[in-house]
mmCIF file of C-alpha atoms and ligand atoms in Angstrom:
data_model
loop_
_atom_site.group_PDB
_atom_site.id
_atom_site.type_symbol
_atom_site.label_atom_id
_atom_site.label_comp_id
_atom_site.label_asym_id
_atom_site.label_seq_id
_atom_site.Cartn_x
_atom_site.Cartn_y
_atom_site.Cartn_z
ATOM 1 C CA MET A 12 -1.916 14.535 60.781
ATOM 2 C CA ALA A 13 -3.656 17.492 59.289
ATOM 3 C CA LYS A 14 -2.435 20.203 56.956
ATOM 4 C CA ILE A 15 -2.987 23.593 58.557
ATOM 5 C CA THR A 16 -2.357 26.893 56.789
ATOM 6 C CA TYR A 17 -1.619 30.000 58.841
ATOM 7 C CA ILE A 18 -1.884 33.259 56.905
ATOM 8 C CA GLN A 19 -0.349 36.366 58.417
ATOM 9 C CA SER A 20 -2.083 39.725 58.160
ATOM 10 C CA GLU A 21 0.431 40.776 55.482
ATOM 11 C CA GLY A 22 -0.406 37.679 53.453
ATOM 12 C CA GLN A 23 2.569 35.396 54.134
ATOM 13 C CA GLN A 24 1.503 31.757 54.413
ATOM 14 C CA HIS A 25 2.892 28.997 56.619
ATOM 15 C CA VAL A 26 1.710 25.467 55.898
ATOM 16 C CA LEU A 27 2.281 22.884 58.630
ATOM 17 C CA GLU A 28 1.583 19.188 58.984
ATOM 18 C CA VAL A 29 0.186 18.996 62.497
ATOM 19 C CA ALA A 30 -0.256 15.843 64.550
ATOM 20 C CA SER A 31 -3.685 15.127 65.946
ATOM 21 C CA GLY A 32 -3.968 16.181 69.572
ATOM 22 C CA THR A 33 -1.773 19.232 69.091
ATOM 23 C CA THR A 34 -3.340 22.649 69.501
ATOM 24 C CA LEU A 35 -3.157 25.195 66.709
ATOM 25 C CA MET A 36 -1.163 27.414 69.074
ATOM 26 C CA ALA A 37 1.399 24.763 70.014
ATOM 27 C CA ALA A 38 1.981 23.819 66.391
ATOM 28 C CA ALA A 39 2.507 27.445 65.398
ATOM 29 C CA VAL A 40 4.924 28.167 68.260
ATOM 30 C CA ALA A 41 6.895 24.947 67.717
ATOM 31 C CA ASN A 42 7.350 25.812 64.065
ATOM 32 C CA GLY A 43 8.179 29.482 64.515
ATOM 33 C CA VAL A 44 5.071 30.877 62.883
ATOM 34 C CA PRO A 45 5.184 34.626 63.621
ATOM 35 C CA GLY A 46 2.112 36.271 65.081
ATOM 36 C CA ILE A 47 1.180 33.797 67.807
ATOM 37 C CA VAL A 48 2.528 35.113 71.118
ATOM 38 C CA ALA A 49 0.851 32.691 73.554
ATOM 39 C CA GLU A 50 2.069 34.417 76.708
ATOM 40 C CA CYS A 51 0.146 32.113 79.056
ATOM 41 C CA GLY A 52 1.323 28.939 77.402
ATOM 42 C CA GLY A 53 -2.101 27.702 76.463
ATOM 43 C CA SER A 54 -4.169 28.282 79.591
ATOM 44 C CA ALA A 55 -6.774 30.534 77.947
ATOM 45 C CA MET A 56 -5.601 33.411 80.138
ATOM 46 C CA CYS A 57 -3.794 35.831 77.813
ATOM 47 C CA ALA A 58 -5.671 36.106 74.489
ATOM 48 C CA THR A 59 -2.378 36.530 72.601
ATOM 49 C CA CYS A 60 -2.957 33.407 70.512
ATOM 50 C CA HIS A 61 -5.931 34.956 68.726
ATOM 51 C CA ILE A 62 -6.752 33.690 65.223
ATOM 52 C CA TYR A 63 -9.504 34.208 62.676
ATOM 53 C CA VAL A 64 -10.818 30.954 61.270
ATOM 54 C CA ASP A 65 -11.313 31.038 57.516
ATOM 55 C CA SER A 66 -14.986 31.455 56.639
ATOM 56 C CA GLU A 67 -15.169 28.024 54.981
ATOM 57 C CA TRP A 68 -14.120 26.398 58.257
ATOM 58 C CA GLU A 69 -15.967 28.453 60.856
ATOM 59 C CA SER A 70 -18.829 25.987 61.230
ATOM 60 C CA LYS A 71 -16.581 22.930 61.214
ATOM 61 C CA LEU A 72 -14.670 23.675 64.398
ATOM 62 C CA PRO A 73 -15.889 22.455 67.770
ATOM 63 C CA PRO A 74 -17.772 25.196 69.633
ATOM 64 C CA MET A 75 -15.882 27.321 72.132
ATOM 65 C CA ASN A 76 -16.458 27.052 75.854
ATOM 66 C CA ALA A 77 -17.413 29.941 78.140
ATOM 67 C CA VAL A 78 -13.832 30.634 79.221
ATOM 68 C CA GLU A 79 -12.611 31.031 75.648
ATOM 69 C CA ASP A 80 -15.608 33.180 74.804
ATOM 70 C CA GLU A 81 -14.924 35.499 77.726
ATOM 71 C CA MET A 82 -11.202 35.733 76.993
ATOM 72 C CA LEU A 83 -11.878 36.635 73.364
ATOM 73 C CA ASP A 84 -13.333 39.902 74.650
ATOM 74 C CA SER A 85 -9.751 40.821 75.598
ATOM 75 C CA VAL A 86 -8.060 40.340 72.229
ATOM 76 C CA ALA A 87 -5.900 43.236 71.028
ATOM 77 C CA ASP A 88 -7.222 43.262 67.484
ATOM 78 C CA GLU A 89 -10.875 43.306 66.415
ATOM 79 C CA ARG A 90 -12.999 40.408 67.656
ATOM 80 C CA ARG A 91 -14.994 38.827 64.828
ATOM 81 C CA THR A 92 -17.427 35.932 64.623
ATOM 82 C CA SER A 93 -14.529 33.861 63.301
ATOM 83 C CA SER A 94 -12.283 34.667 66.275
ATOM 84 C CA ARG A 95 -10.872 31.776 68.301
ATOM 85 C CA LEU A 96 -8.032 31.217 70.713
ATOM 86 C CA SER A 97 -5.620 28.922 68.921
ATOM 87 C CA CYS A 98 -4.640 27.263 72.210
ATOM 88 C CA GLN A 99 -8.195 26.041 72.589
ATOM 89 C CA VAL A 100 -8.497 24.356 69.193
ATOM 90 C CA THR A 101 -7.079 20.840 69.087
ATOM 91 C CA VAL A 102 -6.198 19.403 65.711
ATOM 92 C CA THR A 103 -8.075 16.319 64.556
ATOM 93 C CA PRO A 104 -8.009 14.529 61.187
ATOM 94 C CA GLU A 105 -11.279 16.297 60.358
ATOM 95 C CA LEU A 106 -9.430 19.626 60.341
ATOM 96 C CA ASP A 107 -7.130 18.583 57.489
ATOM 97 C CA GLY A 108 -6.951 21.591 55.166
ATOM 98 C CA LEU A 109 -7.912 24.153 57.805
ATOM 99 C CA VAL A 110 -6.966 27.746 57.046
ATOM 100 C CA VAL A 111 -6.582 30.338 59.787
ATOM 101 C CA HIS A 112 -5.694 34.010 59.548
ATOM 102 C CA LEU A 113 -3.552 35.830 62.073
ATOM 103 C CA PRO A 114 -4.545 39.253 63.381
ATOM 104 C CA GLY A 115 -2.275 42.242 62.847
ATOM 105 C CA ILE A 116 -1.601 42.643 66.567
ATOM 106 C CA GLN A 117 -1.716 40.324 69.571
ATOM 107 C CA SER A 118 -1.034 42.668 72.474
HETATM 108 S S1 FES B 152 -1.992 30.953 74.782
HETATM 109 FE FE1 FES B 152 -2.848 32.305 76.224
HETATM 110 S S2 FES B 152 -4.946 32.320 75.706
HETATM 111 FE FE2 FES B 152 -4.078 30.976 74.285
#
């Protein structure tokens, strides 16, 4: 398990205990965290599960693959260096304490 904090663009926080092997997207959707649309269900084909990884954690996440990188060019809000697709980040014990920020718009 890992404690993950999702912070919405207006500042509201949602703290979840997420099982290892679960993606950040799936955990958010299963727990009703607003702001993750995930239209494609986690196939890296919609870019509506966009998140910004907190600056303290940016370097601690596994690197993105080429598909995620390309899809991030299609996000509705601004793409930043901290941008990731939450369906492509799988929770591990090492991510305990991770903080992610949700963009203002997803589509
Ligand atoms: S859920 Fe569609 S790209 Fe992540």
